[in-house]
CSV table of N, CA, C and O in Angstrom, one decimal:
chain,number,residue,atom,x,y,z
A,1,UNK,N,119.0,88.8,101.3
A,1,UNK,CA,118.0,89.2,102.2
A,1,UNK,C,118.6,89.6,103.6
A,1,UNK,O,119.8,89.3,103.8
A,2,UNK,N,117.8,90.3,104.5
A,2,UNK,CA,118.3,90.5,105.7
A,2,UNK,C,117.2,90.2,106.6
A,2,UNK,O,116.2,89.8,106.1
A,3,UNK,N,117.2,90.4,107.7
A,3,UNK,CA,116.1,89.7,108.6
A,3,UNK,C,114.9,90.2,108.5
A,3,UNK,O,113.9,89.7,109.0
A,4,UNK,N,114.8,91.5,107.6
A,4,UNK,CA,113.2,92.3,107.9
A,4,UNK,C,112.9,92.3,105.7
A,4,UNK,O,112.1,92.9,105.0
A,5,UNK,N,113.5,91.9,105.5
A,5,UNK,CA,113.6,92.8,103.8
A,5,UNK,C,114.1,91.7,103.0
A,5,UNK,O,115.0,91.0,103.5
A,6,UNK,N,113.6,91.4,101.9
A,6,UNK,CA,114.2,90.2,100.6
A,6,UNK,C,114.1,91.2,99.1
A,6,UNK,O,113.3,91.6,98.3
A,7,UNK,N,115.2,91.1,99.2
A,7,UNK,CA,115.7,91.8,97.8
A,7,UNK,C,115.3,90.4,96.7
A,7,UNK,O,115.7,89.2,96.8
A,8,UNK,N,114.5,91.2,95.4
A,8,UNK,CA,114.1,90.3,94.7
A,8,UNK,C,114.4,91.2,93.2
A,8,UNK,O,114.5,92.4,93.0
A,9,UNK,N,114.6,90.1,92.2
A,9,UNK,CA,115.0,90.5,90.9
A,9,UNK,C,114.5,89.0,90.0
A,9,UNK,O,114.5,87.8,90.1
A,10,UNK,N,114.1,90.6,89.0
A,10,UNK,CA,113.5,89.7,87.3
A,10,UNK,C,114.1,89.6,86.2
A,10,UNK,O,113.6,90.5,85.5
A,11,UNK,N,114.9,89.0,85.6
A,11,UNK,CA,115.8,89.0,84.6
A,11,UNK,C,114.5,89.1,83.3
A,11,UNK,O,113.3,88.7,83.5
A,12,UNK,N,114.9,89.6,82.2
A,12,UNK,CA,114.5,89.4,81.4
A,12,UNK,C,116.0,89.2,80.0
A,12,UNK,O,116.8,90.0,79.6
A,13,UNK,N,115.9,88.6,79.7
A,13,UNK,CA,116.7,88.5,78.5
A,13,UNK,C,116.7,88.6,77.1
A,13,UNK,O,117.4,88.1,76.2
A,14,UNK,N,115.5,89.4,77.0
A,14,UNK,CA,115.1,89.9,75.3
A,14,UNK,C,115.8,91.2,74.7
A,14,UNK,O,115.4,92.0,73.9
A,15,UNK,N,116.8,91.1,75.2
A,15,UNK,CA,117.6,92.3,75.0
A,15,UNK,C,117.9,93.5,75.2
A,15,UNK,O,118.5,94.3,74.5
A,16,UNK,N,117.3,93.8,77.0
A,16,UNK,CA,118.2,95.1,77.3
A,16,UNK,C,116.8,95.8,77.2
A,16,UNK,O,115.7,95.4,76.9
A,17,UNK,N,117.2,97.2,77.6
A,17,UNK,CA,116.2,98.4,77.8
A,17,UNK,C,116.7,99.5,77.2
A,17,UNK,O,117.1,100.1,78.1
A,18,UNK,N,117.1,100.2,75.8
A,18,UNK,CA,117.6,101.2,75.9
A,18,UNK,C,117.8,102.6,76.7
A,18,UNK,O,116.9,103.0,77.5
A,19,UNK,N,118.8,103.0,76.5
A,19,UNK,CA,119.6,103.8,78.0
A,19,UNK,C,118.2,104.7,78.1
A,19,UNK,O,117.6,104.7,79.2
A,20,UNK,N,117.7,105.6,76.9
A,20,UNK,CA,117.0,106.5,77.0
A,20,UNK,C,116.1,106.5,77.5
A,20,UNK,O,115.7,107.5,78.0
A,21,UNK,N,115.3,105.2,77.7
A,21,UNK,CA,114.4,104.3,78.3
A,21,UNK,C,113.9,104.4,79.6
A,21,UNK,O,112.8,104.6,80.2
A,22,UNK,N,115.7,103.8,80.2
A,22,UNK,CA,115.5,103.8,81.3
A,22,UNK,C,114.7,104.4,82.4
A,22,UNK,O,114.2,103.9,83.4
A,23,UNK,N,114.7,105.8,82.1
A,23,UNK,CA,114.0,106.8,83.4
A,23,UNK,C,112.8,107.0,82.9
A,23,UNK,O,112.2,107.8,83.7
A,24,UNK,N,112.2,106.7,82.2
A,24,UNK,CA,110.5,106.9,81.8
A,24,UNK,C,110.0,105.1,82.0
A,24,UNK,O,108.8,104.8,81.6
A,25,UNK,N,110.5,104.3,82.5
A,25,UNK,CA,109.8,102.6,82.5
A,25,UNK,C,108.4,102.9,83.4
A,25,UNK,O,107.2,102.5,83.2
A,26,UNK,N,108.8,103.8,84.3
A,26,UNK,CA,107.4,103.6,85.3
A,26,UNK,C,106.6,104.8,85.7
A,26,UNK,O,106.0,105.0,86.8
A,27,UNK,N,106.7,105.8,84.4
A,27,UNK,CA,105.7,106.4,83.9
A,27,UNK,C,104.8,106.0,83.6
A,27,UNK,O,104.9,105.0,82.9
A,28,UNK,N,103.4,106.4,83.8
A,28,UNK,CA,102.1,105.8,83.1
A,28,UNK,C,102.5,106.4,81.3
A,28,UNK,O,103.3,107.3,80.8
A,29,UNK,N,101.8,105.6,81.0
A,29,UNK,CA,101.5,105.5,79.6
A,29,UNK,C,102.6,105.0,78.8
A,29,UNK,O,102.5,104.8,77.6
A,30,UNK,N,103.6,105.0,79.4
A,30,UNK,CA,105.0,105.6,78.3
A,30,UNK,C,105.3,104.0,77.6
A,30,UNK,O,104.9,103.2,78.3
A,31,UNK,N,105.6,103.8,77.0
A,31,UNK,CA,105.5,102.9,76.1
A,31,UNK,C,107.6,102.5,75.3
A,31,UNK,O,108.2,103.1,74.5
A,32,UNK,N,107.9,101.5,76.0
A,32,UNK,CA,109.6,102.5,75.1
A,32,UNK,C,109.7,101.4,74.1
A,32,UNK,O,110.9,101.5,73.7
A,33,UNK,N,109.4,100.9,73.7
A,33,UNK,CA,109.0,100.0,72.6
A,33,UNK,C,107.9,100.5,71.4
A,33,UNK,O,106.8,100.1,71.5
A,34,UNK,N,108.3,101.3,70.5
A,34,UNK,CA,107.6,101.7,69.6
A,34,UNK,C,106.8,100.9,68.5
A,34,UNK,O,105.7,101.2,68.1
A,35,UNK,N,107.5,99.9,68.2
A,35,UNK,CA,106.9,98.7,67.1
A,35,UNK,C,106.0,98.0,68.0
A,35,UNK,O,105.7,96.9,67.5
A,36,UNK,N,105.6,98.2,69.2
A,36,UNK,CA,104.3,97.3,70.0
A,36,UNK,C,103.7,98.5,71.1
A,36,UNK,O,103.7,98.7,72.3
A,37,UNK,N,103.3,99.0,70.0
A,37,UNK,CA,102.7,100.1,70.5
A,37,UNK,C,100.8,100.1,70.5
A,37,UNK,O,100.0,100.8,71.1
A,38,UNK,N,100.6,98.8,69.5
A,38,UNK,CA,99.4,98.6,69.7
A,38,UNK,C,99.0,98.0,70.7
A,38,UNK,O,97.9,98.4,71.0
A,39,UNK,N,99.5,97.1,71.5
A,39,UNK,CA,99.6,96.3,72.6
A,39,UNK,C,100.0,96.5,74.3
A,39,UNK,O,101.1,96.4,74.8
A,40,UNK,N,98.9,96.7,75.0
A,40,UNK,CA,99.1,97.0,76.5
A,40,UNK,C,98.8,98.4,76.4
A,40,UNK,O,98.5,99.0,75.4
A,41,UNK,N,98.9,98.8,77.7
A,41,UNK,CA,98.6,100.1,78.3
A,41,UNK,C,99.5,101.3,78.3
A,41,UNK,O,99.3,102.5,78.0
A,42,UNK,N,100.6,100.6,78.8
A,42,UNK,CA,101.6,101.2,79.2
A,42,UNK,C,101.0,101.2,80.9
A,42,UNK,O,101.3,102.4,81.2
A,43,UNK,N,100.9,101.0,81.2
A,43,UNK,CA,100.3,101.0,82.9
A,43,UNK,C,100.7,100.4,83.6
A,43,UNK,O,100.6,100.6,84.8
A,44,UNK,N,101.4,98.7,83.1
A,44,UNK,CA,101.6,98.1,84.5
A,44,UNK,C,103.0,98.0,85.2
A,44,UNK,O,103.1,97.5,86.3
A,45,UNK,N,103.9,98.6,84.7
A,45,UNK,CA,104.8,99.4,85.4
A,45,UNK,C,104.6,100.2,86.5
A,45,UNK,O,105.0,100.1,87.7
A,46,UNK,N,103.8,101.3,85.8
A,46,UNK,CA,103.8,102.6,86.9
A,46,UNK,C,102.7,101.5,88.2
A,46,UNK,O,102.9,101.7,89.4
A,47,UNK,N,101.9,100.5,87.9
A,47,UNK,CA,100.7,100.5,88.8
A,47,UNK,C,101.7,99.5,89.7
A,47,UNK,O,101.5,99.3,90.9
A,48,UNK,N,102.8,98.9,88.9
A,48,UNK,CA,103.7,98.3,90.1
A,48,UNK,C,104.7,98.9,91.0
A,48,UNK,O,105.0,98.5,92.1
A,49,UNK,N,105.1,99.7,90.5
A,49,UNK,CA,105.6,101.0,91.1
A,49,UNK,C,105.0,101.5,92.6
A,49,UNK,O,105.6,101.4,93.7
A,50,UNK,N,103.4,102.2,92.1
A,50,UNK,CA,102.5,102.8,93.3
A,50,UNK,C,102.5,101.6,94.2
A,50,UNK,O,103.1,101.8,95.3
A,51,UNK,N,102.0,100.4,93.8
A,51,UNK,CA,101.7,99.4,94.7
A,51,UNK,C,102.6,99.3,95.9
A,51,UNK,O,102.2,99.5,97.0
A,52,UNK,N,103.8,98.9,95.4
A,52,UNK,CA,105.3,98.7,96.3
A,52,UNK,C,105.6,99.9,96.8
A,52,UNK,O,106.4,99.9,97.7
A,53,UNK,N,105.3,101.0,96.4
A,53,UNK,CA,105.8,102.3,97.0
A,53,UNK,C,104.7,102.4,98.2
A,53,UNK,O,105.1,102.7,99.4
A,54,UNK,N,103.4,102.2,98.1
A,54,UNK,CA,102.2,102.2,98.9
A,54,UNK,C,102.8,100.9,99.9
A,54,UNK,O,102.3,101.4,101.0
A,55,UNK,N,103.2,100.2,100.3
A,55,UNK,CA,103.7,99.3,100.9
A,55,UNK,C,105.1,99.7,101.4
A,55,UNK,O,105.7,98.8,101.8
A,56,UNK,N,105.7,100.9,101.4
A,56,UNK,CA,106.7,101.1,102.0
A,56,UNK,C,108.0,100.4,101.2
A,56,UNK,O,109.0,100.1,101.9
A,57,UNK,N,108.0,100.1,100.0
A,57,UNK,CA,108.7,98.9,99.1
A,57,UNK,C,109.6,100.5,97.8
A,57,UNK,O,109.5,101.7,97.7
A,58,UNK,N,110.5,99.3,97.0
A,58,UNK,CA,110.6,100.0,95.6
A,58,UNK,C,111.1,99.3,94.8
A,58,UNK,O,111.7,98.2,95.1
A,59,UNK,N,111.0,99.7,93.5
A,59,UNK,CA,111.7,99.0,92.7
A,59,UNK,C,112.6,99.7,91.6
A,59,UNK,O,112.6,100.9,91.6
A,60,UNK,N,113.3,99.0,90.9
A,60,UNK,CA,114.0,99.9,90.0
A,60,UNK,C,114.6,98.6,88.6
A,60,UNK,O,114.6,97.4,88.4
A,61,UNK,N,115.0,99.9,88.1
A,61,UNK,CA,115.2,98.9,86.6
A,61,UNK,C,116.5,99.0,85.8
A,61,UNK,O,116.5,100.2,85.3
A,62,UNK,N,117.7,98.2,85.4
A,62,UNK,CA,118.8,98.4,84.9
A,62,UNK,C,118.6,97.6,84.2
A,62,UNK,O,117.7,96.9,84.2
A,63,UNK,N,120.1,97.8,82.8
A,63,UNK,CA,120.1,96.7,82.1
A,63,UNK,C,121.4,95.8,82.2
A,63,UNK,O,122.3,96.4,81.6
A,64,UNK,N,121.9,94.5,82.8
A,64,UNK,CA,123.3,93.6,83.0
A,64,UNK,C,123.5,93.4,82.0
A,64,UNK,O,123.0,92.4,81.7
A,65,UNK,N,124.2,94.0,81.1
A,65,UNK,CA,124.5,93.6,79.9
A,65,UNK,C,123.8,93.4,78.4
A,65,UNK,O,123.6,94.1,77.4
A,66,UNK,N,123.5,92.4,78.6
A,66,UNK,CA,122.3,92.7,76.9
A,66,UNK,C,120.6,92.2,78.0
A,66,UNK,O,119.5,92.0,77.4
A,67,UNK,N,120.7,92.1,79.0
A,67,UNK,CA,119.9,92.1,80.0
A,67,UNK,C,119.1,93.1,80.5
A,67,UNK,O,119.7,94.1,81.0
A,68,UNK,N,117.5,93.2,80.6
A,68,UNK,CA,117.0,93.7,81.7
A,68,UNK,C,116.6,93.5,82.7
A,68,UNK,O,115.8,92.6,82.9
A,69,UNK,N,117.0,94.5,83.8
A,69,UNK,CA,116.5,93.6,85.3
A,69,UNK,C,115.9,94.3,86.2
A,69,UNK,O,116.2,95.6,86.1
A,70,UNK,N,115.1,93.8,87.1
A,70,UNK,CA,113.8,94.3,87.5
A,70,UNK,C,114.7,93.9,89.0
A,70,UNK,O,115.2,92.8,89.3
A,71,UNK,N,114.8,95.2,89.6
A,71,UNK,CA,115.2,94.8,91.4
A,71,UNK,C,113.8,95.7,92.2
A,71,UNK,O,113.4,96.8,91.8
A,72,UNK,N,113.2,95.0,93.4
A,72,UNK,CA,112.2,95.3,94.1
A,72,UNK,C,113.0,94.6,95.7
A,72,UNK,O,113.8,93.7,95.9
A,73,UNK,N,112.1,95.5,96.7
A,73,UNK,CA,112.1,94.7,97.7
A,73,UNK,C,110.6,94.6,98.4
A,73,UNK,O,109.5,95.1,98.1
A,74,UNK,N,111.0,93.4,99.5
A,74,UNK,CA,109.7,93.0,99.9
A,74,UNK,C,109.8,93.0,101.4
A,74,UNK,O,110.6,92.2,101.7
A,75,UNK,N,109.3,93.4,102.1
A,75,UNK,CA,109.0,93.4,104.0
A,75,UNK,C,108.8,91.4,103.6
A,75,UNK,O,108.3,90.7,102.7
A,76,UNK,N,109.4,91.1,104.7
A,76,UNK,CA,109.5,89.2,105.3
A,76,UNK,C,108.4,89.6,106.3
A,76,UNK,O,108.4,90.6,107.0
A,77,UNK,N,107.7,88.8,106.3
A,77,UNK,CA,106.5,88.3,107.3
A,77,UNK,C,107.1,88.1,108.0
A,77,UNK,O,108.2,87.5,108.1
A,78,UNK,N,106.2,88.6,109.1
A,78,UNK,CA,106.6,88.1,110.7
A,78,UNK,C,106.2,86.7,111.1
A,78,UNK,O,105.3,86.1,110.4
A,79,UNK,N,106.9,86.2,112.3
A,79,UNK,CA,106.1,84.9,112.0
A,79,UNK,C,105.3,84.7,113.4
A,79,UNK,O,104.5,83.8,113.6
């Protein structure tokens, strides 16, 4: 963190995001998991995306190894 900004991250460890993947996560609709495709929107990516972007914020998505990880930042409250 730094005095104005807290860098924040989500591990997930269900195995990674394929590479192809990666640049479509926070598309609406886009779905990169085909075998659960009956399930969800595809929306709450992109609608976390707008949110934090509407807030002057961002986020982004890599995979650490057999890992996926979610980095965002957040404005620190004044006090």
């Amino acid at each position: 963190q730094t005095e104005h900004t807290a860098y924040c991250s989500v591990e997930d460890n269900g195995g990674g995001v394929r590479e192809k993947d990666l640049p479509h996560l926070f598309e609406r609709f886009y779905k990169a998991d085909a075998s659960h495709s009956s399930g969800g929107t595809g929306l709450g990516l992109a609608i976390t995306r707008e949110v934090l972007h509407l807030l002057g914020e961002s986020i982004e998505a890599a995979n650490d190894g057999d890992d996926a990880v979610f980095r965002f930042t957040l404005k620190k409250a004044d006090d």
